[in-house]
Each structure stands twice: as structure tokens, then as C-alpha cells.
Amino acid sequence: ADSFTHNASRDWSFDAGLTELAMKVIYHPLGKGRRSVAGLFRKRQFSPYVFWGMGATWLHARKLPPMLGEVHPEENTDLFLMNLPMGAGLRADVFRRLSLSLEAGWRMCFSDHLDGVHELGRADTNDWYVLTGIGISYILRAEVDRKY
């Protein structure tokens, strides 16, 4: 049986609240500076980007049994995990000091406890999670022209 069939047959699910703090390096491979050669702000410019970095996740995982009264052999989990964020996005410069972004990212954790299940799962592999988001950036020093 494949791993999906094996996991579905266990019929366990989980609920997890997490908080993440990460530092990312962002690279705009096709991006232009926010100003033209004449020094004017380029309004409504779009720039795709990729990112990677290091982060930390604080997690509270709670197992949800398939039937009332059934007890999970592992305790609920409160953890601090290191992660490696990576992903891609699209930035739109709306105003001189304001940009919007849309991104999707993957987080590789250095633990198999993200879902609160270790012994009953595949203990030899680490967990991953995916985030999508919309961001708003306010540029403090908009007069500085850098390619980012």
C-alpha cells in the first residue's frame, strides 16, 4: 500500500496554530530599479522574485481523534522549530513609498513533530508546510534607488 492509503487508514487529523519569524533574502531576477534613468519613479511596475532564508516556528499541535473517546498515544505538542523558508512572489510598486506583493512559500522544518505525530508516522522524514500571502511594504527611504 502506498503511504497515502496507509495514512488515510489511520483516520487521524490534527489542528495546529503556528507563529513564524523569518529572515529572507529576496532576489528579483527580472526586476528593474524603482526609478527610471531620468530619476522618475516607475509607477505600477511588476517584478517577480524568489526568496530563501532561515526562520523559527512556534507551534501548538492538537490531535483530533476519529471517534469520540479514542485516545491518541502521543501527547499534544508545543514546540519551537527551526525552518528554511523558500518560495516565489510578485511585487507591484503602487506608489513611491508603497508596494504590494503576492507570494507562495514552502517551509522545511527540522522536525517530524509539525503535525503532532512522530512515532505513528514516518519518523525518518521531516515535515514541511506551505504558506501563501499578500504583503504590503512601506519604503522608509524611497529616495534611495536600488535594484531590489
Short mmCIF file of C-alpha atoms in Angstrom, two decimals:
data_model
loop_
_atom_site.label_atom_id
_atom_site.label_comp_id
_atom_site.label_asym_id
_atom_site.label_seq_id
_atom_site.Cartn_x
_atom_site.Cartn_y
_atom_site.Cartn_z
CA ALA A 1 0.00 0.00 0.00
CA ASP A 2 1.23 3.49 -0.72
CA SER A 3 1.78 6.00 2.09
CA PHE A 4 -1.44 7.92 1.33
CA THR A 5 -3.56 4.78 1.74
CA HIS A 6 -1.67 3.92 4.93
CA ASN A 7 -2.17 7.43 6.38
CA ALA A 8 -5.86 7.56 5.38
CA SER A 9 -6.48 4.21 7.07
CA ARG A 10 -5.26 5.66 10.40
CA ASP A 11 -8.03 8.30 10.13
CA TRP A 12 -6.28 10.82 12.41
CA SER A 13 -6.22 14.56 11.79
CA PHE A 14 -4.67 17.47 13.62
CA ASP A 15 -5.22 21.14 14.34
CA ALA A 16 -2.15 23.36 14.73
CA GLY A 17 -1.67 27.03 15.46
CA LEU A 18 1.71 28.37 14.45
CA THR A 19 3.64 31.61 14.60
CA GLU A 20 6.64 32.17 12.36
CA LEU A 21 9.52 34.63 12.43
CA ALA A 22 11.89 34.51 9.45
CA MET A 23 14.64 36.47 7.74
CA LYS A 24 14.60 36.11 3.98
CA VAL A 25 16.88 37.10 1.14
CA ILE A 26 14.81 38.30 -1.83
CA TYR A 27 16.16 38.26 -5.37
CA HIS A 28 14.40 39.97 -8.29
CA PRO A 29 15.94 38.26 -11.36
CA LEU A 30 13.91 40.38 -13.82
CA GLY A 31 13.42 43.40 -11.61
CA LYS A 32 14.36 46.94 -12.52
CA GLY A 33 15.19 49.77 -10.18
CA ARG A 34 12.19 51.64 -8.83
CA ARG A 35 13.33 54.74 -10.76
CA SER A 36 13.95 55.35 -14.44
CA VAL A 37 17.23 56.58 -15.87
CA ALA A 38 15.82 60.12 -15.58
CA GLY A 39 15.26 59.57 -11.84
CA LEU A 40 11.46 59.34 -12.02
CA PHE A 41 9.51 56.73 -10.06
CA ARG A 42 8.23 53.89 -12.26
CA LYS A 43 4.59 53.59 -11.29
CA ARG A 44 2.79 50.24 -11.45
CA GLN A 45 5.90 48.22 -12.14
CA PHE A 46 5.68 44.45 -11.56
CA SER A 47 8.69 42.41 -10.50
CA PRO A 48 8.76 38.63 -9.91
CA TYR A 49 11.09 37.43 -7.16
CA VAL A 50 12.36 34.34 -5.38
CA PHE A 51 13.33 34.11 -1.72
CA TRP A 52 15.07 31.85 0.77
CA GLY A 53 16.22 32.23 4.33
CA MET A 54 16.11 30.94 7.89
CA GLY A 55 13.29 31.07 10.38
CA ALA A 56 11.71 29.80 13.55
CA THR A 57 8.21 28.45 14.13
CA TRP A 58 6.37 28.26 17.44
CA LEU A 59 3.76 25.55 17.24
CA HIS A 60 0.87 24.12 19.21
CA ALA A 61 -0.41 20.90 17.62
CA ARG A 62 -3.51 19.08 18.84
CA LYS A 63 -4.53 15.64 17.58
CA LEU A 64 -8.18 15.13 16.65
CA PRO A 65 -9.28 11.52 17.12
CA PRO A 66 -11.54 9.91 14.51
CA MET A 67 -14.13 8.86 17.12
CA LEU A 68 -15.10 10.31 20.49
CA GLY A 69 -13.42 8.58 23.36
CA GLU A 70 -10.47 7.25 21.36
CA VAL A 71 -7.14 8.31 22.87
CA HIS A 72 -4.07 9.15 20.80
CA PRO A 73 -0.91 7.52 22.17
CA GLU A 74 1.13 10.73 21.77
CA GLU A 75 0.62 13.93 23.76
CA ASN A 76 -0.40 17.28 22.25
CA THR A 77 2.66 19.25 21.22
CA ASP A 78 4.06 22.72 21.99
CA LEU A 79 7.29 23.17 20.04
CA PHE A 80 9.90 25.59 18.80
CA LEU A 81 11.15 24.51 15.35
CA MET A 82 13.82 25.87 13.02
CA ASN A 83 12.76 26.15 9.38
CA LEU A 84 14.11 27.05 5.95
CA PRO A 85 11.67 29.29 4.04
CA MET A 86 11.82 29.30 0.23
CA GLY A 87 9.41 30.40 -2.45
CA ALA A 88 8.43 32.94 -5.09
CA GLY A 89 6.28 36.01 -5.43
CA LEU A 90 5.32 39.06 -7.43
CA ARG A 91 5.85 42.65 -6.24
CA ALA A 92 3.87 45.61 -7.61
CA ASP A 93 5.13 49.13 -6.96
CA VAL A 94 1.92 51.10 -6.41
CA PHE A 95 3.26 54.41 -5.10
CA ARG A 96 6.70 55.85 -4.41
CA ARG A 97 6.67 54.53 -0.84
CA LEU A 98 4.20 51.64 -1.14
CA SER A 99 4.40 48.24 -2.81
CA LEU A 100 2.13 45.19 -2.73
CA SER A 101 3.23 41.58 -3.05
CA LEU A 102 1.70 38.16 -3.54
CA GLU A 103 3.81 35.14 -2.62
CA ALA A 104 3.81 31.40 -2.02
CA GLY A 105 6.43 29.69 0.09
CA TRP A 106 7.46 26.32 1.43
CA ARG A 107 8.95 25.75 4.85
CA MET A 108 11.18 22.79 5.56
CA CYS A 109 11.19 22.02 9.29
CA PHE A 110 13.94 20.19 11.07
CA SER A 111 11.46 18.03 12.93
CA ASP A 112 8.83 15.37 12.36
CA HIS A 113 6.52 16.89 15.01
CA LEU A 114 4.71 19.56 12.96
CA ASP A 115 1.50 17.52 12.92
CA GLY A 116 1.97 16.30 16.49
CA VAL A 117 2.55 12.73 15.29
CA HIS A 118 6.00 11.21 15.41
CA GLU A 119 6.06 7.57 16.43
CA LEU A 120 2.97 6.62 14.42
CA GLY A 121 4.09 8.49 11.29
CA ARG A 122 7.27 8.34 9.24
CA ALA A 123 9.85 9.25 11.89
CA ASP A 124 12.67 9.15 9.31
CA THR A 125 11.38 12.22 7.38
CA ASN A 126 10.97 15.87 8.37
CA ASP A 127 7.71 17.79 7.98
CA TRP A 128 7.04 20.68 5.56
CA TYR A 129 4.34 23.32 5.41
CA VAL A 130 3.17 25.78 2.76
CA LEU A 131 2.21 29.44 3.20
CA THR A 132 0.61 31.88 0.78
CA GLY A 133 0.22 35.53 1.49
CA ILE A 134 -0.40 39.08 0.44
CA GLY A 135 2.02 41.71 1.69
CA ILE A 136 2.12 45.48 1.97
CA SER A 137 5.51 47.22 2.19
CA TYR A 138 6.13 50.80 3.19
CA ILE A 139 9.51 52.05 1.99
CA LEU A 140 11.11 54.32 4.59
CA ARG A 141 13.81 55.77 2.35
CA ALA A 142 12.15 55.90 -1.05
CA GLU A 143 14.72 58.35 -2.39
CA VAL A 144 17.40 55.62 -2.36
CA ASP A 145 17.46 53.93 -5.76
CA ARG A 146 18.50 50.30 -5.50
CA LYS A 147 17.66 47.28 -7.58
CA TYR A 148 15.63 45.08 -5.23
#
